[in-house]
Coordinates of C-alpha atoms in Angstrom, one line a residue:
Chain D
X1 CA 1.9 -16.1 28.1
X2 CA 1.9 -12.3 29.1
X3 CA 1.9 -11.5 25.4
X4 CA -1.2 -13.0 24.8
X5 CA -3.4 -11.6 27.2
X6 CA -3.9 -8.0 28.9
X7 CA -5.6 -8.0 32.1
X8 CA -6.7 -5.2 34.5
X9 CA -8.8 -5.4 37.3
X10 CA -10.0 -2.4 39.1
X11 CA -12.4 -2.2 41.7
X12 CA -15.5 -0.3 43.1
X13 CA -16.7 -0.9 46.4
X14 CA -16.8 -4.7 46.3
X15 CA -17.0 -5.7 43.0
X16 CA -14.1 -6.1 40.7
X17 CA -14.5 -4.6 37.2
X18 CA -11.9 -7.1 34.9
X19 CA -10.8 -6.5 31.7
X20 CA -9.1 -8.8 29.2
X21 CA -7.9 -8.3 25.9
X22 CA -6.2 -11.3 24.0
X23 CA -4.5 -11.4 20.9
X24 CA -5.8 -14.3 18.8
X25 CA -7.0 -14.7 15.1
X26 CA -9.8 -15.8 15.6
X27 CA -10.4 -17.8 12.6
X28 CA -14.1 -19.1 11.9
X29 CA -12.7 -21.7 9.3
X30 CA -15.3 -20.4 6.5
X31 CA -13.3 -18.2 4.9
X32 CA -11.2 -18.4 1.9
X33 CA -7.6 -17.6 1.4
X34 CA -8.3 -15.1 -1.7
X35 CA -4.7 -16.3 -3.5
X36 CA -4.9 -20.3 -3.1
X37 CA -9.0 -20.4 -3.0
X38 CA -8.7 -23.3 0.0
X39 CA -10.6 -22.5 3.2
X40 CA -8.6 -20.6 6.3
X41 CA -8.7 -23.5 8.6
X42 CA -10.7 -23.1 11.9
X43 CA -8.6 -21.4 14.9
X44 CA -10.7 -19.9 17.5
X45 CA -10.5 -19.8 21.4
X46 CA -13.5 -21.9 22.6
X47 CA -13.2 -22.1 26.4
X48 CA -12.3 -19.2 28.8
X49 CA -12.3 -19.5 32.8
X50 CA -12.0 -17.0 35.1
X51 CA -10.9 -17.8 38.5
X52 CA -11.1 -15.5 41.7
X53 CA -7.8 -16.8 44.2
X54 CA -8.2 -20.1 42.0
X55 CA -12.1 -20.4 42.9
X56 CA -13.7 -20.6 39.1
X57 CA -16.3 -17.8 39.1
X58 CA -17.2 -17.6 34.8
X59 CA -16.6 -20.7 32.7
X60 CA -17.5 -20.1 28.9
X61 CA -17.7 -21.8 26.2
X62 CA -17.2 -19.8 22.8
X63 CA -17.6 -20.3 19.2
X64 CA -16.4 -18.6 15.8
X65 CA -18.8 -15.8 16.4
X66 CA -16.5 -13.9 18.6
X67 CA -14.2 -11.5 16.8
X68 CA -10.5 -11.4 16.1
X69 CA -8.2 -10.2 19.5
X70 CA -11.2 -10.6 21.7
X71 CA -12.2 -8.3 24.4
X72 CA -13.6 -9.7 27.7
X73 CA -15.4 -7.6 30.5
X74 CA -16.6 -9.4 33.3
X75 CA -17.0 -8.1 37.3
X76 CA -16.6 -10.1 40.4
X77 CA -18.4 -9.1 43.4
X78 CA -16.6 -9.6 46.4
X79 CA -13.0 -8.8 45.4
X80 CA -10.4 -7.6 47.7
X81 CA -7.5 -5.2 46.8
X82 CA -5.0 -8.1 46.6
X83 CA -7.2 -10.6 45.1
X84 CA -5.4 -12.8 42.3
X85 CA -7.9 -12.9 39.5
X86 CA -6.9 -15.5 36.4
X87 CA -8.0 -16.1 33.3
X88 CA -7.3 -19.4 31.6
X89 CA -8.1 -20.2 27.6
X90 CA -8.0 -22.6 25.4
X91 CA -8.5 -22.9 21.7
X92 CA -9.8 -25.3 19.5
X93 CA -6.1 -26.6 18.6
X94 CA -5.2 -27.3 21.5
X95 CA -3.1 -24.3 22.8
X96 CA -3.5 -23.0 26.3
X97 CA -3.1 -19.2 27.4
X98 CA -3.3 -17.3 30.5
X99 CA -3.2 -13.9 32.4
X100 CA -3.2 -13.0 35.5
X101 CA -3.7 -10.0 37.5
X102 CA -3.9 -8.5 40.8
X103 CA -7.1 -6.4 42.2
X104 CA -5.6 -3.0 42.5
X105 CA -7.3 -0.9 45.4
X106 CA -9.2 2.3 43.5
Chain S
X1 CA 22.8 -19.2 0.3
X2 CA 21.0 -17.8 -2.7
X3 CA 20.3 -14.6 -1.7
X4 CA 22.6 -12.9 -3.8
X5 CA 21.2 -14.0 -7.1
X6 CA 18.4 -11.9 -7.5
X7 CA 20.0 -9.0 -5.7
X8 CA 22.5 -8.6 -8.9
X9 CA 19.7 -7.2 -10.6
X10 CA 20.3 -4.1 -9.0
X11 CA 24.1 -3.1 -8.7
X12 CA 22.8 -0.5 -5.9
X13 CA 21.3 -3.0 -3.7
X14 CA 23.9 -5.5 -3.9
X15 CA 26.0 -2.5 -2.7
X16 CA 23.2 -2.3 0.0
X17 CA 22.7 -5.9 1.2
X18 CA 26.7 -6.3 1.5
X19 CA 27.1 -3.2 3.4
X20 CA 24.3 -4.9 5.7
X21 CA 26.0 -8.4 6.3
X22 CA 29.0 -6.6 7.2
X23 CA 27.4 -4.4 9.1
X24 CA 25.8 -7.2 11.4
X25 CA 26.5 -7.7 15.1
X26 CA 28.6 -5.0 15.5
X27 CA 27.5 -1.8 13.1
X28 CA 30.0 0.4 13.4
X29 CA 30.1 4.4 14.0
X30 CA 31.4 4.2 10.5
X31 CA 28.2 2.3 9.1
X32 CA 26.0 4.3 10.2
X33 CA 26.6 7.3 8.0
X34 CA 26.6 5.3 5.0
X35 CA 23.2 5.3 3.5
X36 CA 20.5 2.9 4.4
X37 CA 19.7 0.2 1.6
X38 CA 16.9 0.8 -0.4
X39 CA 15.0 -1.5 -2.5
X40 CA 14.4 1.4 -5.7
X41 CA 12.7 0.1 -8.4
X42 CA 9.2 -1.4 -7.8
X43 CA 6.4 0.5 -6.3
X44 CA 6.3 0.7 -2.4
X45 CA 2.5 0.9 -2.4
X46 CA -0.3 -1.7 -4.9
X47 CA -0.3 -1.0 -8.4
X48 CA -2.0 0.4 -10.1
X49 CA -4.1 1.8 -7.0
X50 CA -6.9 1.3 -6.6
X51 CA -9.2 3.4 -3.8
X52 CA -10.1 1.7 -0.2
X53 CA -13.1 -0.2 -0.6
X54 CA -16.1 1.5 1.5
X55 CA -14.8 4.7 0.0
X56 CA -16.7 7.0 -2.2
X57 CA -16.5 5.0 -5.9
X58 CA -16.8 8.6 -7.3
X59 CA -14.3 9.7 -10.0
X60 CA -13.9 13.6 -10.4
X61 CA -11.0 13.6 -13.7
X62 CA -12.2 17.0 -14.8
X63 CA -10.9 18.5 -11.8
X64 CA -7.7 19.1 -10.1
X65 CA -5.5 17.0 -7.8
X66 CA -2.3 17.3 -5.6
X67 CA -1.0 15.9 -8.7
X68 CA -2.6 17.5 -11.9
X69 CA -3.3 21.1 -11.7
X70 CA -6.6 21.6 -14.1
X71 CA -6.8 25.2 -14.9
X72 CA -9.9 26.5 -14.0
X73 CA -12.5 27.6 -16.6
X74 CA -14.2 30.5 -14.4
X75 CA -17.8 31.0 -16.0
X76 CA -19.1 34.7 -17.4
X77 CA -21.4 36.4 -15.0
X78 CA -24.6 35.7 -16.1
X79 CA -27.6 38.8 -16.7
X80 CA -30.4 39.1 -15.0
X81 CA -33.4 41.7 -16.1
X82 CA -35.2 42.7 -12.7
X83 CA -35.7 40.2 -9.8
X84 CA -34.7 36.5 -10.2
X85 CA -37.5 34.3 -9.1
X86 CA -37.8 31.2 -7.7
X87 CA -39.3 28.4 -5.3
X88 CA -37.8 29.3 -1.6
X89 CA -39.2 26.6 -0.4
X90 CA -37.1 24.6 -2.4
X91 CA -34.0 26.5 -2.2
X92 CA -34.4 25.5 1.9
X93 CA -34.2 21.6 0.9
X94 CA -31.0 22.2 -1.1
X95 CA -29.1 24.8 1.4
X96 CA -30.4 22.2 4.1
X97 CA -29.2 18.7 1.8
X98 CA -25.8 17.4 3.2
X99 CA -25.9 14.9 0.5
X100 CA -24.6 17.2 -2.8
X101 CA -21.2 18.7 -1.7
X102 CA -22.8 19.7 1.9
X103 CA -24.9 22.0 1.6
X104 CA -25.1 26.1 2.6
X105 CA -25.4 24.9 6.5
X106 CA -22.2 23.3 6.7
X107 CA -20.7 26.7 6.6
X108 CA -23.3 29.5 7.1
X109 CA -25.8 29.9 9.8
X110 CA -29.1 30.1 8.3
X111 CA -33.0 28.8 8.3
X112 CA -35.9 29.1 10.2
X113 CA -35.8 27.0 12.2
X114 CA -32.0 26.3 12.0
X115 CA -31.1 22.7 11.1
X116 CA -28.8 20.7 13.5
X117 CA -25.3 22.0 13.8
X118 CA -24.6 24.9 11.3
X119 CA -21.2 25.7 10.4
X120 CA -19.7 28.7 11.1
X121 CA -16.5 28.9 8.5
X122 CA -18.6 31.1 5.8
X123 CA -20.7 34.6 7.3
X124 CA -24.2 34.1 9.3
X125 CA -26.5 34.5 6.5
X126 CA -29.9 34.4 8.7
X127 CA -30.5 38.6 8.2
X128 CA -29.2 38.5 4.3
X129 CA -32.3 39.8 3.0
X130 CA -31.4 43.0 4.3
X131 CA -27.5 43.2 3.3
X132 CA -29.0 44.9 0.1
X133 CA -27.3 42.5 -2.5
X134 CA -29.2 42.5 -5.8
X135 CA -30.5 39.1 -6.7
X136 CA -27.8 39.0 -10.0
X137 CA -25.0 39.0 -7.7
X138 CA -26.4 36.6 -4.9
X139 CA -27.1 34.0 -7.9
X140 CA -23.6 34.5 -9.7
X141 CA -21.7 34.6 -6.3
X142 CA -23.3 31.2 -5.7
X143 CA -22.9 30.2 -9.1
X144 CA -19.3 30.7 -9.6
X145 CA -17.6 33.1 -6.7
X146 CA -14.5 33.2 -7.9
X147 CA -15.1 36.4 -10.4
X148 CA -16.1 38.1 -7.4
X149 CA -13.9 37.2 -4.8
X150 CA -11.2 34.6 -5.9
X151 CA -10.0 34.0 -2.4
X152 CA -12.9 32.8 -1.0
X153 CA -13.3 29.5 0.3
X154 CA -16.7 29.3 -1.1
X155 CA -17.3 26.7 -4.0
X156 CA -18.4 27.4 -7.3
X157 CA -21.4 25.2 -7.5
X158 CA -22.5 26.4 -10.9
X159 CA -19.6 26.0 -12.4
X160 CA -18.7 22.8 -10.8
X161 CA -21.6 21.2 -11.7
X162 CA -23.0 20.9 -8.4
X163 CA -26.5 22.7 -8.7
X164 CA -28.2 23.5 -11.6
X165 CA -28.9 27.3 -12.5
X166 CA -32.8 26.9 -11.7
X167 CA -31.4 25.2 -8.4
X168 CA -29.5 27.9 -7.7
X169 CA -32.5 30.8 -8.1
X170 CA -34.3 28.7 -5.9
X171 CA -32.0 29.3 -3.3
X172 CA -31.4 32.7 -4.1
X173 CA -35.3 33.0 -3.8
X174 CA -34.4 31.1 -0.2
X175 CA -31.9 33.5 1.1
X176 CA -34.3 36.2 0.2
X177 CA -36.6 35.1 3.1
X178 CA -33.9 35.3 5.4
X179 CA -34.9 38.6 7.8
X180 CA -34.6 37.8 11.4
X181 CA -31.8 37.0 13.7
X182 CA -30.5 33.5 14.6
X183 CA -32.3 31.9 17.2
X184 CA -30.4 28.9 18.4
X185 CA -32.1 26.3 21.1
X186 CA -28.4 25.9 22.9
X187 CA -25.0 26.2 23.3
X188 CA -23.9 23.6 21.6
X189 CA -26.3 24.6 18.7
X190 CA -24.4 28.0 18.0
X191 CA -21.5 27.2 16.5
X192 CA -19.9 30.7 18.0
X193 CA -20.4 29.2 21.8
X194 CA -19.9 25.7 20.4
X195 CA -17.4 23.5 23.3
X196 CA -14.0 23.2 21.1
X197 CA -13.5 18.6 21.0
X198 CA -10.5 17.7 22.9
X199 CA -9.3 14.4 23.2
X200 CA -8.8 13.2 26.4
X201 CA -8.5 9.4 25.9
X202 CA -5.7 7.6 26.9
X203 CA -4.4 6.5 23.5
X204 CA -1.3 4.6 24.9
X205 CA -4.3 2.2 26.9
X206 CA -4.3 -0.8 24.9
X207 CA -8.4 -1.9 26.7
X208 CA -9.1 1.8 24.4
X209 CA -6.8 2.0 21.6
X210 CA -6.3 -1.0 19.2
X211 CA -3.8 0.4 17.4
X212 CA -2.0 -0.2 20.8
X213 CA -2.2 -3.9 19.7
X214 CA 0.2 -3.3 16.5
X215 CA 3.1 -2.1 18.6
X216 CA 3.5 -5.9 19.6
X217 CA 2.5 -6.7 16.0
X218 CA 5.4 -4.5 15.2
X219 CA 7.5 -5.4 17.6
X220 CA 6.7 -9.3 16.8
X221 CA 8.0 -8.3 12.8
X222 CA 11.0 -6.2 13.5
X223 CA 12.4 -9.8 14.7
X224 CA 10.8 -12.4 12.2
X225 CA 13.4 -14.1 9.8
X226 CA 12.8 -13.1 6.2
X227 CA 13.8 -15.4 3.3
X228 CA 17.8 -14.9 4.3
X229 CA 17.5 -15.9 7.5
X230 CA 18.0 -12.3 8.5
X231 CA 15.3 -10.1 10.3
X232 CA 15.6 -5.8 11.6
X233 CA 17.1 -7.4 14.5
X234 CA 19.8 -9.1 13.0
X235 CA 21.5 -5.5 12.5
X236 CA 19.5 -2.7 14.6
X237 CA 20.4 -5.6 17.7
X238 CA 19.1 -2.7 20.5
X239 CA 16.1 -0.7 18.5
X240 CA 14.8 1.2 21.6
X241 CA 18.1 3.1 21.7
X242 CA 19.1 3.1 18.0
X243 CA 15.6 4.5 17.1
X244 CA 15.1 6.6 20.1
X245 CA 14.5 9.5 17.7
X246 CA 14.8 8.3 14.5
X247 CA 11.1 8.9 13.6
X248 CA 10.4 12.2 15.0
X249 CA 13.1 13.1 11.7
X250 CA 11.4 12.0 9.5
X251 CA 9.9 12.1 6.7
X252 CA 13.2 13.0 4.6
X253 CA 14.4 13.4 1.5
X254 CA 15.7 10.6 -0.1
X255 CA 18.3 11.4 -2.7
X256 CA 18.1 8.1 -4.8
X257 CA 14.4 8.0 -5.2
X258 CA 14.3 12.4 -5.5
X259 CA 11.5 12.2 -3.5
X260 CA 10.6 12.9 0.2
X261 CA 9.6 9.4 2.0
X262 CA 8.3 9.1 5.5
X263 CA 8.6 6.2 7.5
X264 CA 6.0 3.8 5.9
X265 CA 7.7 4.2 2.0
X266 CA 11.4 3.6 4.2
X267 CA 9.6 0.4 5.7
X268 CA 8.8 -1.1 2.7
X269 CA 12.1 -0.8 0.7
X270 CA 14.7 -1.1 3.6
X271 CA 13.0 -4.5 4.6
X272 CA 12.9 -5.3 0.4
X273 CA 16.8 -4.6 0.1
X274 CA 17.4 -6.3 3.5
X275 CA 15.3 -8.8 4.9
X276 CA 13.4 -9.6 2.1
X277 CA 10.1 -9.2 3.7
X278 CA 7.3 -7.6 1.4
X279 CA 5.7 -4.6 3.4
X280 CA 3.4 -2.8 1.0
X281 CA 2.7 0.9 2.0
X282 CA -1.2 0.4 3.5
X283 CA -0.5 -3.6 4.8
X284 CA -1.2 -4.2 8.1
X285 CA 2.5 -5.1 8.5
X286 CA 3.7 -1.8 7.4
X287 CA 1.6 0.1 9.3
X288 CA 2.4 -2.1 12.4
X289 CA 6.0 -1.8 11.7
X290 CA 5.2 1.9 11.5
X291 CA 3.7 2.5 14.2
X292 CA 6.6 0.2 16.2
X293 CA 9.0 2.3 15.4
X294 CA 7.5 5.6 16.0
X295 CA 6.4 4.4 19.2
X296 CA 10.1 4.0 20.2
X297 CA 10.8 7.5 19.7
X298 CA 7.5 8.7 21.4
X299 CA 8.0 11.6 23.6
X300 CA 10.7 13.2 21.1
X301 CA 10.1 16.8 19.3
X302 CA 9.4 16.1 16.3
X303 CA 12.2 17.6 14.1
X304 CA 12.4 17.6 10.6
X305 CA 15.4 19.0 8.6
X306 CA 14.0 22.3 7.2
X307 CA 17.6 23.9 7.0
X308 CA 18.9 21.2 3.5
X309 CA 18.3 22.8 0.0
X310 CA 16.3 19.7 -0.8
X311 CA 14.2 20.0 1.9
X312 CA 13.6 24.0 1.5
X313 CA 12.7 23.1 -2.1
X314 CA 9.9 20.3 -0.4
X315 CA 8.6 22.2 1.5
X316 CA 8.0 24.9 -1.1
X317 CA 6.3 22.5 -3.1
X318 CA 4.9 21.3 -0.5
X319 CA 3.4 24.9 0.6
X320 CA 2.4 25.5 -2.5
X321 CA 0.3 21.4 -3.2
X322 CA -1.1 22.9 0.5
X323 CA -2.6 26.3 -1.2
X324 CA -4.0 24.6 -4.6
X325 CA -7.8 24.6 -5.6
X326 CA -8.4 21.0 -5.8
X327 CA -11.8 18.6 -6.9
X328 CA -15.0 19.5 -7.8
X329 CA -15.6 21.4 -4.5
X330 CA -12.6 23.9 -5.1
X331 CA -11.0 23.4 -2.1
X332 CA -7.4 23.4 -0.7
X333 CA -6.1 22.1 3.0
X334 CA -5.2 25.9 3.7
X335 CA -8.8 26.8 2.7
X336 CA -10.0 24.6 6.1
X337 CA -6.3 24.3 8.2
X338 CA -5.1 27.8 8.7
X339 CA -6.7 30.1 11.0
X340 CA -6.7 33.0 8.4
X341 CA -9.7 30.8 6.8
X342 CA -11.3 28.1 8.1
X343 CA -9.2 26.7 10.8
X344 CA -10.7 26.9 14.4
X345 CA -14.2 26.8 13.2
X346 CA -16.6 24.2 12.4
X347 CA -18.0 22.7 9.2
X348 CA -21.4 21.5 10.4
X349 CA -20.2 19.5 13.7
X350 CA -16.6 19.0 12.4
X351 CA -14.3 20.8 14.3
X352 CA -11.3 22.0 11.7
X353 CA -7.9 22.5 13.1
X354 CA -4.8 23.9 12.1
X355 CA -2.1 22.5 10.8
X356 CA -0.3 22.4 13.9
X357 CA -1.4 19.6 16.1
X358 CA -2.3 17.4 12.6
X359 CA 0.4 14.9 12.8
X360 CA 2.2 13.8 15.9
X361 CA -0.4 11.2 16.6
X362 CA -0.2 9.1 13.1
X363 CA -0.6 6.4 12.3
X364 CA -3.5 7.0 14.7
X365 CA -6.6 4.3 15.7
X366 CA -9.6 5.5 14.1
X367 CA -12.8 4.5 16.5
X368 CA -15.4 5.6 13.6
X369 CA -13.6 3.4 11.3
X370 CA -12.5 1.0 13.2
X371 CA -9.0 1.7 11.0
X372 CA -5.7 2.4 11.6
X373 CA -4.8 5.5 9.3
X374 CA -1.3 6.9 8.3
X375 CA -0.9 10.2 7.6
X376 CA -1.2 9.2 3.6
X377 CA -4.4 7.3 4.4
X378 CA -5.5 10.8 5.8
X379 CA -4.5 12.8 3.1
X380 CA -6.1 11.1 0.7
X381 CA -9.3 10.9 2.6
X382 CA -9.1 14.6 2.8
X383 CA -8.7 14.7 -0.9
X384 CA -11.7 12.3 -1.5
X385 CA -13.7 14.7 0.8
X386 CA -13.3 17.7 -1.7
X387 CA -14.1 15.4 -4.6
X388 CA -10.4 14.9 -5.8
X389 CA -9.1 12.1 -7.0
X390 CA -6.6 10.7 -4.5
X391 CA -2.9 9.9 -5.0
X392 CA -1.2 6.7 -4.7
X393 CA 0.3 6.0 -1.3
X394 CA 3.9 6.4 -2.3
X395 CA 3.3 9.7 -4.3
X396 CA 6.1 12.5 -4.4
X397 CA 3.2 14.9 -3.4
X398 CA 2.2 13.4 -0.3
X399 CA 5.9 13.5 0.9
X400 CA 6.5 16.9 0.5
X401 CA 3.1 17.8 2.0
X402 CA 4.1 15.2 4.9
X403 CA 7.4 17.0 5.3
X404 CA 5.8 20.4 4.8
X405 CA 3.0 19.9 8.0
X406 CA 6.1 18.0 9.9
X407 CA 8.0 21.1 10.0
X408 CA 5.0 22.9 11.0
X409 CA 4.8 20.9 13.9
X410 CA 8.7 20.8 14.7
X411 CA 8.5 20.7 18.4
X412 CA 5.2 18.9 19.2
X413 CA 5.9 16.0 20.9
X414 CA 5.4 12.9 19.1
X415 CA 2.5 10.2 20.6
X416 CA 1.9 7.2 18.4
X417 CA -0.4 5.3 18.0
X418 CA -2.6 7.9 18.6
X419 CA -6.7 8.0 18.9
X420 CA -9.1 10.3 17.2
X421 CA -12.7 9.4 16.5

């Protein structure tokens, strides 16, 4: 889902400087709705993988402490201008998202 | 459907909402020089308002606002009998203290050593001891200037309660010991040779700008379903054509409310006689609706109507709310944004502009706030700044100033969201 996720991946010498910015609430389940007074119920993304021309190169598993629309920055030596580089997520609901992008040459 | 019940409240937005469903799909030429349907009654903006949290708690009702002019009481010069003194030493602390209104340095160069980043929109004052001023008129130009000279943009900070009178002989005692020239360590020290800011980020990246994150937001809105089933889609079916340059006209003057409303105030009470959806002025939804639809007409000229009778009228108010004294600091937005007075100079390490180049980045992302900011928001920060008590968000005053710096900026291309520190 495009929407969800922004990618960019540029590179310098070998190693592939990736950017990802997803749009996600990012709720920690502790905090209150201030009208009804009931608790927000958890919604957070709590497993990312990155994969370099399908070859996994981060898995991460992430809790409520990250913030709302998360921003990930990761490199990847190695990378080609061409490379696919992929990003897979999943929250604690159950709902998948993904980006992808292509290495651009610098 | 039950959506025209509570619309027969108002006879003028039943007019609106049928005008809309007929409207649908197909709009015609014909409907689209009828006027818009407003929602006209309730606030656009939370009432009563209440200021931002994390802002200044201060209240300053003795003084003026946009709103309330608060004639000023100018003080009698007071006498002095030979040479005032005082503790220079002391007067140093206070001319050096940002905390109480700023302090001498944010405008005048002075001190020995100089402190960090001295202001340069008031005369270097590090050789005063020789410009032969007697010590009455150094403590009664401090204390209240504007018996002196009434357009300076000094502040009266005996008057206004800022410093005390033995506070203010101290620093008269201060600017006494001022005898040698400036000395500053660097360039970026002196605020004469001081680089100009420019901003060079990229404020349409989304991986810099947040606020690049609420055109989707706004984008996402413009097609949700309100209660009747109808969303900004329903009618405005191609939006990147229809409000290619819609925004870069406004704010306008809205006959039915006899007030000038920018795009935020429209948001709110367009969607309220149409859709349904509530969009306070200041929510996150109205600012990303906002910012959607000025980012449809980015790269368009801004221009305002300054030609209309109502609009001349604005923007003579509007001129006018720009040139008043205003809080407990004495201040008006001509005082720092024209380049007669304080514009293209610095306030301590603040960079002041003109007026020109103020507004075709708003609602812009604010990185030291972490905020997005409308043009109101800014305003009324810029109020708070001079110790005045801001206006609500839908007040008539902030329209005509918005329309007022618009038309000074007819021409400047608009680039929203933009990004500012």
């Amino acid at each position: 889902m495009a929407d969800e996720m922004k990618m960019r991946a540029t590179l310098q010498g070998d190693v592939a400087d990736v950017k990802v910015l997803m749009t996600h609430v990012m709720e920690t389940g502790l905090r209150k709705d201030s009208k009804t007074e009931k608790f927000i119920p958890a919604h957070f993304i709590d497993h990312v993988v990155a994969t370099l021309n399908g070859k996994t190169v981060l898995d991460a598993q992430w809790g409520i402490a990250v913030a709302k629309n998360p921003f990930i920055n990761f490199k990847i030596k190695g990378a080609k201008p061409g490379d696919k580089i992929a990003l897979n997520a999943s929250d604690n609901l159950g709902t998948q998202y993904s980006g992808e992008t292509t290495v651009a040459a610098k | 459907m039950t959506a025209g019940k509570p619309y027969l409240v108002w006879p003028v937005v039943l007019f609106g909402a049928l005008s809309v469903l007929s409207a649908c799909a197909t709009r015609p030429e014909a409907e689209k020089t009828r006027m818009a349907p407003l929602e006209l009654e309730k606030p656009a903006s939370a009432a009563p308002w209440v200021r931002y949290k994390g802002w200044p708690s201060e209240m300053w009702n003795e003084y003026s606002t946009l709103a309330v002019a608060v004639p000023s009481t100018l003080s009698d010069p007071i006498k002095f009998d030979g040479p005032i003194t005082g503790d220079p030493k002391n007067g140093e602390k206070l001319a050096f203290d940002r905390s109480r209104g700023g302090g001498c340095v944010a405008c005048h160069v002075m001190g020995n050593p100089i402190p960090p980043l001295p202001g340069n929109t008031g005369p270097d004052l590090s050789e005063y001891a020789s410009w032969g001023r007697s010590d009455e008129f150094t403590f009664n130009y401090i204390y209240d200037h504007r018996k002196i000279k009434p357009d300076s943009m000094m502040q009266p900070w005996g008057a206004h309660k800022l410093y005390s009178a033995n506070e203010i002989k101290d620093m008269v005692a201060f600017l006494k010991t001022q005898k040698s020239p400036a000395k500053f360590k660097d360039n970026l020290e002196n605020p004469n040779t001081r680089p100009v800011p420019v901003e060079t980020r990229d404020n349409f990246d989304p991986f810099l700008n947040e606020a690049m994150a609420a055109v989707e937001k706004g984008k996402g809105l413009f097609s949700k379903e309100g209660a009747g089933k109808k969303s900004c889609a329903s009618c405005h079916t191609d939006p990147g054509s229809a409000f290619k340059a819609w925004a870069a006209s406004m704010p306008k003057h809205e006959p039915r409310l006899n007030k000038v409303i920018g795009v935020e105030e429209f948001v709110t009470r367009h969607a309220r006689a149409t859709t349904g959806e509530e969009y306070l002025m200041q929510s996150g939804g109205n600012l990303a609706l906002s910012i959607y639809l000025r980012f449809l007409a980015n790269g368009q000229p801004i221009n305002v109507n300054t030609a209309s009778a109502e609009h001349k009228q604005a923007i003579k108010r509007g001129t006018a709310l720009l040139n008043r004294k205003i809080g407990q600091l004495d201040m008006s937005c001509a005082d720092c944004h024209t380049a007669e007075r304080g514009a293209n100079k610095w306030i301590r390490g603040q960079w002041l502009g003109e007026f020109r180049g103020q507004i075709d980045h708003f609602p812009t992302w604010r990185t030291s706030r972490s905020e997005i900011w409308d043009i109101t928001k800014r305003l009324q920060w810029c109020n708070v700044s001079v110790r005045a008590n801001e206006l609500w968000p839908g007040a008539p005053e902030y329209g005509d100033i918005e329309l007022t710096i618009s038309a000074l900026n007819n021409g400047m291309k608009l680039s929203v969201p933009g990004i500012r520190h």
